[in-house]
Amino acid sequence: MDITFEHVDYTYQPNSPLATLGLKDINLTFKSGSYTAIIGQTGSGKSTLLQHLNALIRPSAGRVVIGEQVVTPATKNKELYHLRRRVGLVFQFPESQLFEETVLKDVAFAPKNFGKSEAEANEIARETLRLVGIDEQLEDKMPFDLSGGQMRRVAIAGVLAMQPEVLVLDEPTAGLDPIGREQIMQLFERIHRERGITIILVTHQMDDVVSYADQAVVMAHGEVAKVGTPAEVFADLNWLTAHNLELPSTGRFVQRLQQKGFHFDQMPLTVDELLTAIKPQLKRGAHVG
Amino acid sequence: MDKLIFGRYYPGDSFVHRLDPRLKLIVNILFIVVIFFLKNWYDYLILGSVVLLGVIFSGVSIRFFLKGLRPMLWLILFTVILQLFFTSGETVYWQWGWLVISREGLINATYIALRFLLIIFMSTLLTLTTQPLAIADGLEYLIRPLKAIKLPVNDVALMLSIALRFVPKLMDETTKIMNAQRARGVDFNNGSLFKRVKALIPLLIPLMMSSLDIATDLTTAMISRGYRDGEGRSRFRILKWRQRDSWTLLGFVIVSIAVMI
Amino acid sequence: MKLTPIIEVRDVTYRYPYAEQPALDQISLQMMPNQWIAIVGHNGSGKSTLAKTFNGLIEPQSGEIYFDGQLLTEETVWDVRGQLGIVFQNPDNQFVGATVADDVAFGMENNGIPRDEMLVRVEAALRQVRMWDYRHQEPARLSGGQKQRVALAGVLAQRPKVIILDEATSMLDPQGRSEIIDLMSQLRAAGDFTIISITHDVDEAALADQIFLIDDGHLIMQGAPDEFFAKSDELHDHGLIEPLSEQIRGKLVASGINLSNKYLDENQLVDELWTLHLNM
């Protein structure tokens, strides 16, 4: 299922003195089966963009085409309900949406809302919990009794259980430690690869953009500032710095090496690429004294 | 919900804005008392002028006052109709079974409507020109004498100001959780009454949990910063009673006495 | 003369109610004054619990805590709370005051400091964290990083001996995080207090003088960054990843480039690589 934005504007509190433009003339395509990262400073419009992806909000102007459903300012809410199953949205700190008495019930909540029977929903919930690495023993626990990392995974399972075709993730690893972060990102990578789910990830972790995404979108002041492959977007370090964006962790290092006379044909985005680029420029076996 | 709480304070720097919140609270309380002593049209005219004067000096458009009236409209209408039809009197204008419109009923109904109108305008004047926090500060000063009956005034005041401080945060949280549950297929706006009430559970439980989290975190932070109880604390935020406050109070008291005797 | 540790933990054990495993298990350690100390460990390792014992927010079931040589007891705990300030993880849930200035004053109000003195200290603290222009703002209008700066100002205004940042940057965006880290570096240079940062961000820990690694409620290892980060296997075993410069150094050394055999921060590594540059 492709998602396309065509000249989308979004205005907060329209027709009031407080009206502010949240999005301005957005044109974007998220191809079926792709992995897109959206980056940009806090307040650049990423979250507003995100909520258009499953029609939680409708554009003030222009249109969003989600599969065969066209969303315009005039679209009725009723038509949008079934989009929500097809586009799963994982909010920041999703554990705050848990509410059922047991882990299993919480994960089965969304499938039940979308018309699955109790038995079907439980079946899907069990399967999804295994997928995110939650053991059977935890199924009957209160969600609030789990550790922070487990709660996060249960909450994500609660969205995955809708079996969406597109998964939208708003900083899904915020607040987790390095290993927890890695596990969650690997989980998304796996379902992206094995099930062909389209992923749209909002993140501040530039290394994740490099490692996982095939398209990167840079948002600034409610507009799309740049779109391309991660390599294209990160090619110009000065441009990124000028837009107050983080660099991939190799970026800072590369900048320093450049000042010392090292030469890079292409911006190395991973440690291995960086090593490949600098090794030929070094004396071998020389001893540091 | 936003409009209910945030539409209230109208930022400004007018004479009324700058009056001490304690003065505005006292005047409001006195005003309600005085209203019930009014005897004739002239009294209403005088108090009405006082309110009008306040509105003019506040620099806030009358539209905002009328907006404040809206939520109360049904209550006013209901009371007025009750007064109108059920006051018995000597001069009957119209009668249908036990429904009677009499001269006395008409007068009573009008008076009631005017009282409502004046009180609402006056209290709207307070909320439009005073930040909620300043109102809380003012209240704290005014309830201080209650310390004598062992009311923990300082704690109550702190509770009030923290509650105010967390209103916007809880609103954000509500929006966030609503969106998250809508994304999981909850429909808050459609369906039968039973369905809609049921839809509130996935909203209310997370809200309660996050309020508990906030409370725990906040308590930890407050203890770490040396908070024991309201006693022995010094104050950073203070209110200053100025001459204009005294003059305003004096003026209002004179008018009040004039209409009451 | 032997220096008194600013914080000493002796055989402390603490188990949360209903928990199967103790969060702190017979842990002992010493922290020296006027250092920048990092306590690292993955989520649930016990590092935040440990910090909560320092000012009596958590009362261990056994063991003792000494603050600046003084045993922490019910009598001394309020005194210690005045000398040890904590910036917590969630920027929203520690903001007590109605405005920025009110929040900074909160701790001083609790200690009954006269208003004139408060006015002076509030201004100084807010200027130090560059938030003076925001003094009349309500918290709802501030970014996460700004709220944490206000929290830090509240701590500074109390003139503490120890400042603890309990995962204070973990909920912030990169900009907010770097604001706080810059401030911490400036504070270390300016004041004479001990900074304890509890974190799982190794880049933040790398700035410390001394790092403690905690896991399962035990102290696993401690050391200055150069020894500490050289033990990358140990870090991996306990759920952490070494800083980028160490990853690069390790791989270069493994492929036969002759670099120092200890942890180098980014500047040091770049400098060494420069001396090996062919076109120098």
Coordinates of N, CA, C and O in Angstrom, one line a residue, chain C residues 177-235:
Chain C
R177 N 19.9 17.3 25.0 CA 21.0 16.5 25.6 C 22.3 17.3 25.6 O 23.0 17.4 26.6
S178 N 22.6 17.8 24.4 CA 24.0 18.5 24.4 C 24.0 19.8 25.2 O 25.0 20.1 25.8
E179 N 22.8 20.4 25.3 CA 22.7 21.6 26.2 C 23.1 21.2 27.6 O 23.9 21.9 28.3
I180 N 22.5 20.1 28.1 CA 22.8 19.7 29.5 C 24.2 19.3 29.7 O 24.9 19.6 30.6
I181 N 24.7 18.5 28.7 CA 26.1 18.1 28.8 C 27.1 19.2 28.8 O 28.0 19.3 29.6
D182 N 26.9 20.2 27.9 CA 27.7 21.4 27.9 C 27.7 22.1 29.3 O 28.7 22.5 29.8
L183 N 26.5 22.2 29.8 CA 26.3 22.9 31.1 C 27.1 22.1 32.2 O 27.8 22.8 33.0
M184 N 27.0 20.8 32.2 CA 27.7 20.0 33.2 C 29.2 20.3 33.1 O 29.9 20.4 34.1
S185 N 29.7 20.3 31.8 CA 31.2 20.5 31.7 C 31.6 21.9 32.2 O 32.6 22.0 32.9
Q186 N 30.7 22.9 32.0 CA 31.0 24.2 32.5 C 31.0 24.3 34.0 O 31.8 24.9 34.6
L187 N 30.0 23.6 34.6 CA 29.9 23.5 36.0 C 31.1 22.9 36.7 O 31.6 23.4 37.7
R188 N 31.6 21.8 36.0 CA 32.7 21.2 36.6 C 33.9 22.1 36.6 O 34.7 22.2 37.6
A189 N 34.0 22.9 35.6 CA 35.2 23.8 35.5 C 35.0 25.0 36.5 O 36.0 25.5 37.1
A190 N 33.7 25.4 36.7 CA 33.5 26.6 37.5 C 33.4 26.3 39.1 O 34.0 27.0 39.8
G191 N 32.7 25.3 39.4 CA 32.4 25.2 40.9 C 33.1 24.1 41.6 O 33.8 23.3 40.9
D192 N 33.1 24.1 42.9 CA 33.7 23.0 43.6 C 32.6 22.1 44.1 O 32.2 22.2 45.3
F193 N 32.1 21.3 43.2 CA 31.2 20.3 43.7 C 31.4 19.0 42.9 O 32.0 19.0 41.9
T194 N 30.8 17.9 43.5 CA 30.9 16.6 42.9 C 29.7 16.5 42.0 O 28.6 16.8 42.4
I195 N 30.0 16.0 40.7 CA 28.8 15.8 39.8 C 28.7 14.2 39.7 O 29.7 13.6 39.4
I196 N 27.6 13.7 39.9 CA 27.4 12.3 39.7 C 26.3 12.1 38.6 O 25.2 12.6 38.7
S197 N 26.7 11.6 37.5 CA 25.8 11.4 36.4 C 25.5 9.9 36.3 O 26.4 9.1 36.1
I198 N 24.2 9.6 36.3 CA 23.7 8.2 36.2 C 23.2 8.1 34.8 O 22.3 8.8 34.4
T199 N 23.7 7.2 34.0 CA 23.4 7.2 32.6 C 23.7 5.9 32.0 O 24.4 5.1 32.5
H200 N 23.0 5.7 30.8 CA 23.5 4.5 30.0 C 24.1 5.1 28.7 O 24.3 4.3 27.7
D201 N 24.3 6.4 28.6 CA 24.9 7.0 27.4 C 26.5 7.0 27.7 O 27.0 7.7 28.5
V202 N 27.2 6.2 26.9 CA 28.6 6.1 27.2 C 29.4 7.3 26.8 O 30.4 7.7 27.4
D203 N 28.8 8.1 25.8 CA 29.5 9.3 25.4 C 29.5 10.3 26.6 O 30.4 11.1 26.8
E204 N 28.3 10.3 27.3 CA 28.2 11.1 28.5 C 29.2 10.6 29.6 O 29.9 11.4 30.2
A205 N 29.2 9.3 29.8 CA 30.1 8.8 30.8 C 31.5 9.0 30.5 O 32.4 9.2 31.4
A206 N 31.9 9.1 29.2 CA 33.3 9.3 28.9 C 33.9 10.6 29.3 O 35.1 10.8 29.4
L207 N 33.0 11.5 29.7 CA 33.4 12.8 30.1 C 33.8 12.8 31.6 O 34.4 13.8 32.1
A208 N 33.5 11.7 32.3 CA 33.7 11.7 33.8 C 35.2 11.4 34.1 O 36.0 11.0 33.3
D209 N 35.5 11.7 35.4 CA 36.8 11.4 35.9 C 36.9 9.9 36.3 O 37.9 9.3 36.2
Q210 N 35.8 9.4 36.8 CA 35.7 8.1 37.3 C 34.4 7.5 37.0 O 33.4 8.1 37.0
I211 N 34.4 6.2 36.5 CA 33.2 5.5 36.1 C 33.0 4.3 36.9 O 33.9 3.5 37.1
F212 N 31.7 4.1 37.4 CA 31.3 2.9 38.1 C 30.4 2.1 37.2 O 29.4 2.7 36.7
L213 N 30.6 0.8 37.0 CA 29.7 0.0 36.3 C 28.9 -0.9 37.2 O 29.4 -1.6 38.0
I214 N 27.6 -0.7 37.2 CA 26.7 -1.5 38.1 C 25.9 -2.5 37.3 O 25.4 -2.2 36.2
D215 N 25.7 -3.7 37.8 CA 24.8 -4.6 37.2 C 24.3 -5.6 38.3 O 25.0 -6.0 39.2
D216 N 23.0 -6.0 38.2 CA 22.4 -6.9 39.2 C 22.6 -6.4 40.6 O 22.8 -7.2 41.5
G217 N 22.7 -5.1 40.8 CA 22.9 -4.6 42.1 C 24.3 -4.7 42.7 O 24.6 -4.5 43.9
H218 N 25.2 -5.1 41.8 CA 26.7 -5.2 42.2 C 27.5 -4.2 41.5 O 27.2 -3.7 40.4
L219 N 28.6 -3.8 42.1 CA 29.6 -3.0 41.4 C 30.5 -4.0 40.6 O 31.1 -4.9 41.1
I220 N 30.4 -3.8 39.3 CA 31.2 -4.7 38.4 C 32.6 -4.3 38.3 O 33.6 -5.0 38.4
M221 N 32.8 -3.0 37.9 CA 34.1 -2.4 37.8 C 34.1 -0.9 38.0 O 33.0 -0.3 37.8
Q222 N 35.2 -0.3 38.2 CA 35.3 1.1 38.3 C 36.7 1.5 37.8 O 37.6 0.8 37.8
G223 N 36.7 2.8 37.3 CA 38.0 3.2 36.8 C 37.9 4.5 36.0 O 36.8 5.0 35.8
A224 N 39.0 5.1 35.7 CA 39.0 6.3 34.8 C 38.7 5.9 33.4 O 39.0 4.7 33.1
P225 N 38.2 6.8 32.6 CA 37.7 6.3 31.2 C 38.8 5.6 30.5 O 38.5 4.6 29.8
D226 N 40.1 6.0 30.6 CA 41.1 5.3 29.7 C 41.2 3.8 30.0 O 41.4 3.0 29.1
E227 N 41.2 3.4 31.3 CA 41.2 2.0 31.6 C 39.8 1.4 31.4 O 39.7 0.2 30.9
F228 N 38.8 2.1 31.8 CA 37.5 1.6 31.8 C 37.0 1.1 30.4 O 36.5 0.0 30.2
F229 N 37.2 2.0 29.4 CA 36.6 1.7 28.1 C 37.5 0.7 27.3 O 37.1 0.2 26.3
A230 N 38.7 0.5 27.8 CA 39.5 -0.5 27.2 C 39.0 -1.9 27.4 O 39.3 -2.9 26.6
K231 N 38.1 -2.1 28.4 CA 37.6 -3.4 28.7 C 36.2 -3.6 28.0 O 35.2 -3.7 28.6
S232 N 36.3 -3.6 26.6 CA 35.0 -3.6 25.9 C 34.2 -4.9 26.1 O 33.0 -4.8 26.1
D233 N 34.9 -6.0 26.3 CA 34.2 -7.3 26.5 C 33.3 -7.2 27.7 O 32.1 -7.6 27.7
E234 N 33.9 -6.6 28.8 CA 33.1 -6.5 30.0 C 31.9 -5.6 29.8 O 30.8 -5.9 30.3
L235 N 32.1 -4.5 29.1 CA 31.0 -3.6 28.8 C 29.8 -4.4 28.1 O 28.7 -4.3 28.4

